[in-house]
Amino acid sequence: MTASAPIPAQAVRLAPEHRFADELARLTAADTHARPPGWRLSPRAVRQFILGDAGLKVSQKFFGDDALVDRAIVTLMGHQGLMLVGEPGTAKSLLSELLAAAISGDSGLTVQGTAGTTEDHIKYSWNYALLLAEGPSQRALVPSPVYRAMQAGQIVRFEEITRCPPEIQDVLISLMSDKQLIVPELARDEQDGSRLFAQRGFNIIATANLRDRGVHEMSSALKRRFNFETVRPIRDHQFEVDLVMAQLQRELAGTEAPVQVPRDVVGLLVTTFQELRAGQTQEGTAIKGLDAVMSTAEAVNVAYAAALQARHFNGGELTPREIAGQLQGVVLKDSLDDAKRVRHYFDTVVRERARRDALWKQFHDAARSLWQ
């Protein structure tokens, strides 16, 4: 693992290489399989870290398509980069973090794609005080995460690549093809260190949201440098309920006051999310889907906020009333039409279920006062 400053005891979120350090240590000790050059673990152990291994007490961290994880690992052993695409909230970034942590021991080498991302963010920049005092030198050079990953033979993550202008995206083409980076300012002679050769183990994991494809389409030349894998939403109802329950209990662990979380209330939340996400009810009736992101991650956020509300204001037990209230924060983000669609959903689907189910009746009654 890369040397770093001590991790604060009250850190809100730890990188996976720190959060799961014990698991990585057990996997390293038990790993007898061949490791690709530059990798901390073998491909088999990387898979165990991500998908879990009960015998080694390694938890499952990514839920969904196990075969996708296998293909992603194989891609990173080769010459192509890995491009993870999908709807927002489908755990693309989480998967890229886990892969980088297991392969390189460091998930922090990251370029965050934005409209303001420049070539300097991808290659290098300069400490201008040193540059003025000494001229171009290795000491004055400020390496980018890509530069550092090439230098150390590690995985670098490029988040939301399609948010970058095309000319900035295409800076990656030569880096990925030639596996080297030229610093012209340092070119004085053949031994001047102006050419950085990528070490074995270097590769790139990029992510892009399907909804952002119209922002900045990737060039064909850049696409050819990546293998594309689509991370899809979870469709199995019971599996998603299990996942939301597990994530919610993890979020609530260690809190001062306990809160009761009935499974059937979480099941109601997951049903609502799946139906509004798919544009179809469990009974097969077509409804208007939402522009808002109705992902599993958002469902966990709603459940957590609702549980906090229940604990501090409403008696300590999660009910459909809190779910209905917190749902507003998800729906009223992207489109005014979404509010109309949700009202229609409550006036038709939820109202019908409320006639025969007490939980759905609570959900309907609470929503009626909130969404009118």
GROMACS .gro file of N, CA, C and O in nm, residues 163-229:
model
  268
  163ARG      N    1  -1.752   1.434  -1.955
  163ARG     CA    2  -1.774   1.574  -1.918
  163ARG      C    3  -1.659   1.664  -1.964
  163ARG      O    4  -1.670   1.786  -1.959
  164CYS      N    5  -1.548   1.604  -2.005
  164CYS     CA    6  -1.434   1.682  -2.054
  164CYS      C    7  -1.453   1.716  -2.201
  164CYS      O    8  -1.507   1.635  -2.277
  165PRO      N    9  -1.406   1.830  -2.245
  165PRO     CA   10  -1.409   1.862  -2.388
  165PRO      C   11  -1.333   1.757  -2.469
  165PRO      O   12  -1.236   1.698  -2.419
  166PRO      N   13  -1.375   1.731  -2.594
  166PRO     CA   14  -1.312   1.626  -2.674
  166PRO      C   15  -1.161   1.641  -2.690
  166PRO      O   16  -1.088   1.543  -2.687
  167GLU      N   17  -1.114   1.765  -2.705
  167GLU     CA   18  -0.970   1.784  -2.723
  167GLU      C   19  -0.891   1.747  -2.598
  167GLU      O   20  -0.774   1.708  -2.605
  168ILE      N   21  -0.955   1.755  -2.482
  168ILE     CA   22  -0.890   1.714  -2.358
  168ILE      C   23  -0.895   1.562  -2.344
  168ILE      O   24  -0.797   1.498  -2.305
  169GLN      N   25  -1.009   1.502  -2.376
  169GLN     CA   26  -1.018   1.357  -2.376
  169GLN      C   27  -0.908   1.295  -2.463
  169GLN      O   28  -0.844   1.196  -2.425
  170ASP      N   29  -0.887   1.354  -2.580
  170ASP     CA   30  -0.796   1.293  -2.677
  170ASP      C   31  -0.649   1.303  -2.637
  170ASP      O   32  -0.563   1.241  -2.702
  171VAL      N   33  -0.619   1.376  -2.530
  171VAL     CA   34  -0.483   1.375  -2.478
  171VAL      C   35  -0.443   1.233  -2.437
  171VAL      O   36  -0.325   1.195  -2.441
  172LEU      N   37  -0.544   1.154  -2.399
  172LEU     CA   38  -0.516   1.017  -2.355
  172LEU      C   39  -0.474   0.925  -2.468
  172LEU      O   40  -0.412   0.820  -2.442
  173ILE      N   41  -0.506   0.959  -2.592
  173ILE     CA   42  -0.484   0.866  -2.703
  173ILE      C   43  -0.338   0.824  -2.713
  173ILE      O   44  -0.304   0.705  -2.714
  174SER      N   45  -0.249   0.922  -2.720
  174SER     CA   46  -0.108   0.889  -2.734
  174SER      C   47  -0.053   0.823  -2.608
  174SER      O   48   0.032   0.733  -2.616
  175LEU      N   49  -0.101   0.866  -2.491
  175LEU     CA   50  -0.054   0.805  -2.366
  175LEU      C   51  -0.089   0.658  -2.360
  175LEU      O   52  -0.009   0.574  -2.315
  176MET      N   53  -0.210   0.623  -2.406
  176MET     CA   54  -0.254   0.485  -2.400
  176MET      C   55  -0.194   0.400  -2.511
  176MET      O   56  -0.175   0.279  -2.495
  177SER      N   57  -0.165   0.462  -2.625
  177SER     CA   58  -0.106   0.388  -2.736
  177SER      C   59   0.043   0.366  -2.716
  177SER      O   60   0.094   0.254  -2.729
  178ASP      N   61   0.115   0.474  -2.685
  178ASP     CA   62   0.261   0.468  -2.677
  178ASP      C   63   0.310   0.427  -2.539
  178ASP      O   64   0.427   0.389  -2.523
  179LYS      N   65   0.221   0.439  -2.438
  179LYS     CA   66   0.259   0.410  -2.300
  179LYS      C   67   0.381   0.491  -2.257
  179LYS      O   68   0.470   0.443  -2.186
  180GLN      N   69   0.386   0.616  -2.301
  180GLN     CA   70   0.492   0.705  -2.261
  180GLN      C   71   0.442   0.849  -2.265
  180GLN      O   72   0.344   0.880  -2.332
  181LEU      N   73   0.509   0.935  -2.189
  181LEU     CA   74   0.471   1.076  -2.178
  181LEU      C   75   0.596   1.160  -2.198
  181LEU      O   76   0.698   1.139  -2.131
  182ILE      N   77   0.590   1.255  -2.289
  182ILE     CA   78   0.703   1.343  -2.319
  182ILE      C   79   0.687   1.476  -2.247
  182ILE      O   80   0.579   1.535  -2.247
  183VAL      N   81   0.796   1.522  -2.186
  183VAL     CA   82   0.800   1.655  -2.123
  183VAL      C   83   0.898   1.739  -2.205
  183VAL      O   84   1.019   1.739  -2.178
  184PRO      N   85   0.849   1.810  -2.307
  184PRO     CA   86   0.941   1.882  -2.398
  184PRO      C   87   1.028   1.983  -2.326
  184PRO      O   88   1.143   2.008  -2.368
  185GLU      N   89   0.978   2.043  -2.219
  185GLU     CA   90   1.054   2.147  -2.149
  185GLU      C   91   1.184   2.092  -2.088
  185GLU      O   92   1.278   2.168  -2.061
  186LEU      N   93   1.190   1.959  -2.066
  186LEU     CA   94   1.309   1.900  -2.006
  186LEU      C   95   1.407   1.845  -2.110
  186LEU      O   96   1.512   1.791  -2.074
  187ALA      N   97   1.372   1.856  -2.238
  187ALA     CA   98   1.453   1.795  -2.343
  187ALA      C   99   1.579   1.877  -2.367
  187ALA      O  100   1.575   1.984  -2.429
  188ARG      N  101   1.692   1.826  -2.316
  188ARG     CA  102   1.822   1.890  -2.341
  188ARG      C  103   1.917   1.794  -2.411
  188ARG      O  104   1.994   1.833  -2.496
  189ASP      N  105   1.911   1.668  -2.370
  189ASP     CA  106   1.990   1.565  -2.436
  189ASP      C  107   1.919   1.432  -2.417
  189ASP      O  108   1.813   1.426  -2.355
  190GLU      N  109   1.974   1.324  -2.466
  190GLU     CA  110   1.905   1.195  -2.463
  190GLU      C  111   1.895   1.138  -2.323
  190GLU      O  112   1.818   1.045  -2.300
  191GLN      N  113   1.971   1.187  -2.228
  191GLN     CA  114   1.970   1.133  -2.092
  191GLN      C  115   1.904   1.229  -1.993
  191GLN      O  116   1.930   1.223  -1.874
  192ASP      N  117   1.821   1.319  -2.045
  192ASP     CA  118   1.770   1.426  -1.958
  192ASP      C  119   1.644   1.390  -1.882
  192ASP      O  120   1.595   1.469  -1.803
  193GLY      N  121   1.588   1.274  -1.905
  193GLY     CA  122   1.467   1.235  -1.833
  193GLY      C  123   1.342   1.301  -1.883
  193GLY      O  124   1.243   1.311  -1.810
  194SER      N  125   1.342   1.351  -2.007
  194SER     CA  126   1.223   1.417  -2.059
  194SER      C  127   1.118   1.318  -2.107
  194SER      O  128   1.007   1.359  -2.139
  195ARG      N  129   1.150   1.191  -2.111
  195ARG     CA  130   1.055   1.090  -2.158
  195ARG      C  131   1.025   0.993  -2.045
  195ARG      O  132   1.115   0.930  -1.990
  196LEU      N  133   0.897   0.985  -2.009
  196LEU     CA  134   0.853   0.895  -1.903
  196LEU      C  135   0.791   0.772  -1.967
  196LEU      O  136   0.692   0.782  -2.041
  197PHE      N  137   0.847   0.655  -1.937
  197PHE     CA  138   0.793   0.529  -1.987
  197PHE      C  139   0.704   0.466  -1.880
  197PHE      O  140   0.745   0.455  -1.763
  198ALA      N  141   0.584   0.427  -1.918
  198ALA     CA  142   0.492   0.364  -1.823
  198ALA      C  143   0.549   0.231  -1.776
  198ALA      O  144   0.597   0.151  -1.855
  199GLN      N  145   0.543   0.207  -1.647
  199GLN     CA  146   0.590   0.081  -1.589
  199GLN      C  147   0.480  -0.024  -1.596
  199GLN      O  148   0.361   0.007  -1.608
  200ARG      N  149   0.522  -0.150  -1.592
  200ARG     CA  150   0.425  -0.259  -1.598
  200ARG      C  151   0.327  -0.248  -1.481
  200ARG      O  152   0.366  -0.225  -1.368
  201GLY      N  153   0.201  -0.267  -1.510
  201GLY     CA  154   0.095  -0.250  -1.411
  201GLY      C  155   0.011  -0.126  -1.435
  201GLY      O  156  -0.100  -0.112  -1.382
  202PHE      N  157   0.064  -0.034  -1.519
  202PHE     CA  158  -0.012   0.088  -1.549
  202PHE      C  159  -0.132   0.057  -1.638
  202PHE      O  160  -0.122  -0.018  -1.735
  203ASN      N  161  -0.245   0.116  -1.604
  203ASN     CA  162  -0.363   0.113  -1.691
  203ASN      C  163  -0.461   0.218  -1.643
  203ASN      O  164  -0.441   0.280  -1.538
  204ILE      N  165  -0.566   0.238  -1.722
  204ILE     CA  166  -0.665   0.342  -1.693
  204ILE      C  167  -0.804   0.279  -1.681
  204ILE      O  168  -0.843   0.197  -1.765
  205ILE      N  169  -0.876   0.318  -1.577
  205ILE     CA  170  -1.019   0.286  -1.565
  205ILE      C  171  -1.095   0.417  -1.575
  205ILE      O  172  -1.076   0.508  -1.493
  206ALA      N  173  -1.179   0.428  -1.675
  206ALA     CA  174  -1.261   0.549  -1.693
  206ALA      C  175  -1.407   0.515  -1.668
  206ALA      O  176  -1.449   0.400  -1.683
  207THR      N  177  -1.485   0.615  -1.628
  207THR     CA  178  -1.628   0.597  -1.610
  207THR      C  179  -1.703   0.705  -1.688
  207THR      O  180  -1.652   0.815  -1.708
  208ALA      N  181  -1.824   0.671  -1.730
  208ALA     CA  182  -1.910   0.767  -1.800
  208ALA      C  183  -2.054   0.728  -1.778
  208ALA      O  184  -2.089   0.609  -1.781
  209ASN      N  185  -2.138   0.827  -1.754
  209ASN     CA  186  -2.281   0.803  -1.739
  209ASN      C  187  -2.348   0.799  -1.876
  209ASN      O  188  -2.320   0.882  -1.962
  210LEU      N  189  -2.437   0.704  -1.894
  210LEU     CA  190  -2.509   0.694  -2.020
  210LEU      C  191  -2.587   0.820  -2.050
  210LEU      O  192  -2.603   0.859  -2.166
  211ARG      N  193  -2.635   0.889  -1.946
  211ARG     CA  194  -2.714   1.010  -1.968
  211ARG      C  195  -2.627   1.127  -2.014
  211ARG      O  196  -2.677   1.229  -2.058
  212ASP      N  197  -2.494   1.112  -1.998
  212ASP     CA  198  -2.404   1.220  -2.035
  212ASP      C  199  -2.343   1.204  -2.173
  212ASP      O  200  -2.257   1.280  -2.213
  213ARG      N  201  -2.384   1.103  -2.246
  213ARG     CA  202  -2.320   1.079  -2.375
  213ARG      C  203  -2.338   1.197  -2.471
  213ARG      O  204  -2.256   1.219  -2.559
  214GLY      N  205  -2.445   1.272  -2.451
  214GLY     CA  206  -2.465   1.387  -2.537
  214GLY      C  207  -2.384   1.509  -2.495
  214GLY      O  208  -2.383   1.609  -2.564
  215VAL      N  209  -2.317   1.503  -2.379
  215VAL     CA  210  -2.238   1.617  -2.334
  215VAL      C  211  -2.117   1.632  -2.425
  215VAL      O  212  -2.100   1.732  -2.493
  216HIS      N  213  -2.029   1.532  -2.426
  216HIS     CA  214  -1.912   1.532  -2.515
  216HIS      C  215  -1.888   1.388  -2.559
  216HIS      O  216  -1.835   1.309  -2.482
  217GLU      N  217  -1.926   1.359  -2.679
  217GLU     CA  218  -1.906   1.225  -2.732
  217GLU      C  219  -1.757   1.196  -2.746
  217GLU      O  220  -1.678   1.282  -2.787
  218MET      N  221  -1.718   1.075  -2.711
  218MET     CA  222  -1.578   1.035  -2.726
  218MET      C  223  -1.546   1.011  -2.873
  218MET      O  224  -1.629   0.962  -2.948
  219SER      N  225  -1.425   1.043  -2.911
  219SER     CA  226  -1.381   1.017  -3.049
  219SER      C  227  -1.364   0.868  -3.071
  219SER      O  228  -1.341   0.791  -2.977
  220SER      N  229  -1.376   0.827  -3.197
  220SER     CA  230  -1.359   0.686  -3.230
  220SER      C  231  -1.220   0.637  -3.195
  220SER      O  232  -1.201   0.524  -3.150
  221ALA      N  233  -1.121   0.725  -3.214
  221ALA     CA  234  -0.983   0.687  -3.183
  221ALA      C  235  -0.966   0.656  -3.034
  221ALA      O  236  -0.897   0.560  -2.997
  222LEU      N  237  -1.029   0.737  -2.948
  222LEU     CA  238  -1.018   0.712  -2.804
  222LEU      C  239  -1.099   0.589  -2.764
  222LEU      O  240  -1.053   0.510  -2.681
  223LYS      N  241  -1.216   0.571  -2.823
  223LYS     CA  242  -1.296   0.453  -2.790
  223LYS      C  243  -1.220   0.325  -2.817
  223LYS      O  244  -1.234   0.225  -2.745
  224ARG      N  245  -1.138   0.325  -2.924
  224ARG     CA  246  -1.065   0.204  -2.958
  224ARG      C  247  -0.960   0.168  -2.853
  224ARG      O  248  -0.915   0.054  -2.848
  225ARG      N  249  -0.924   0.263  -2.768
  225ARG     CA  250  -0.825   0.233  -2.664
  225ARG      C  251  -0.888   0.172  -2.540
  225ARG      O  252  -0.816   0.137  -2.446
  226PHE      N  253  -1.021   0.160  -2.538
  226PHE     CA  254  -1.090   0.107  -2.420
  226PHE      C  255  -1.174  -0.016  -2.457
  226PHE      O  256  -1.225  -0.026  -2.569
  227ASN      N  257  -1.187  -0.106  -2.362
  227ASN     CA  258  -1.294  -0.205  -2.364
  227ASN      C  259  -1.410  -0.150  -2.282
  227ASN      O  260  -1.390  -0.106  -2.168
  228PHE      N  261  -1.530  -0.152  -2.338
  228PHE     CA  262  -1.648  -0.096  -2.272
  228PHE      C  263  -1.724  -0.205  -2.197
  228PHE      O  264  -1.750  -0.313  -2.252
  229GLU      N  265  -1.761  -0.176  -2.075
  229GLU     CA  266  -1.846  -0.264  -1.995
  229GLU      C  267  -1.961  -0.181  -1.937
  229GLU      O  268  -1.938  -0.072  -1.882
   0.00000   0.00000   0.00000
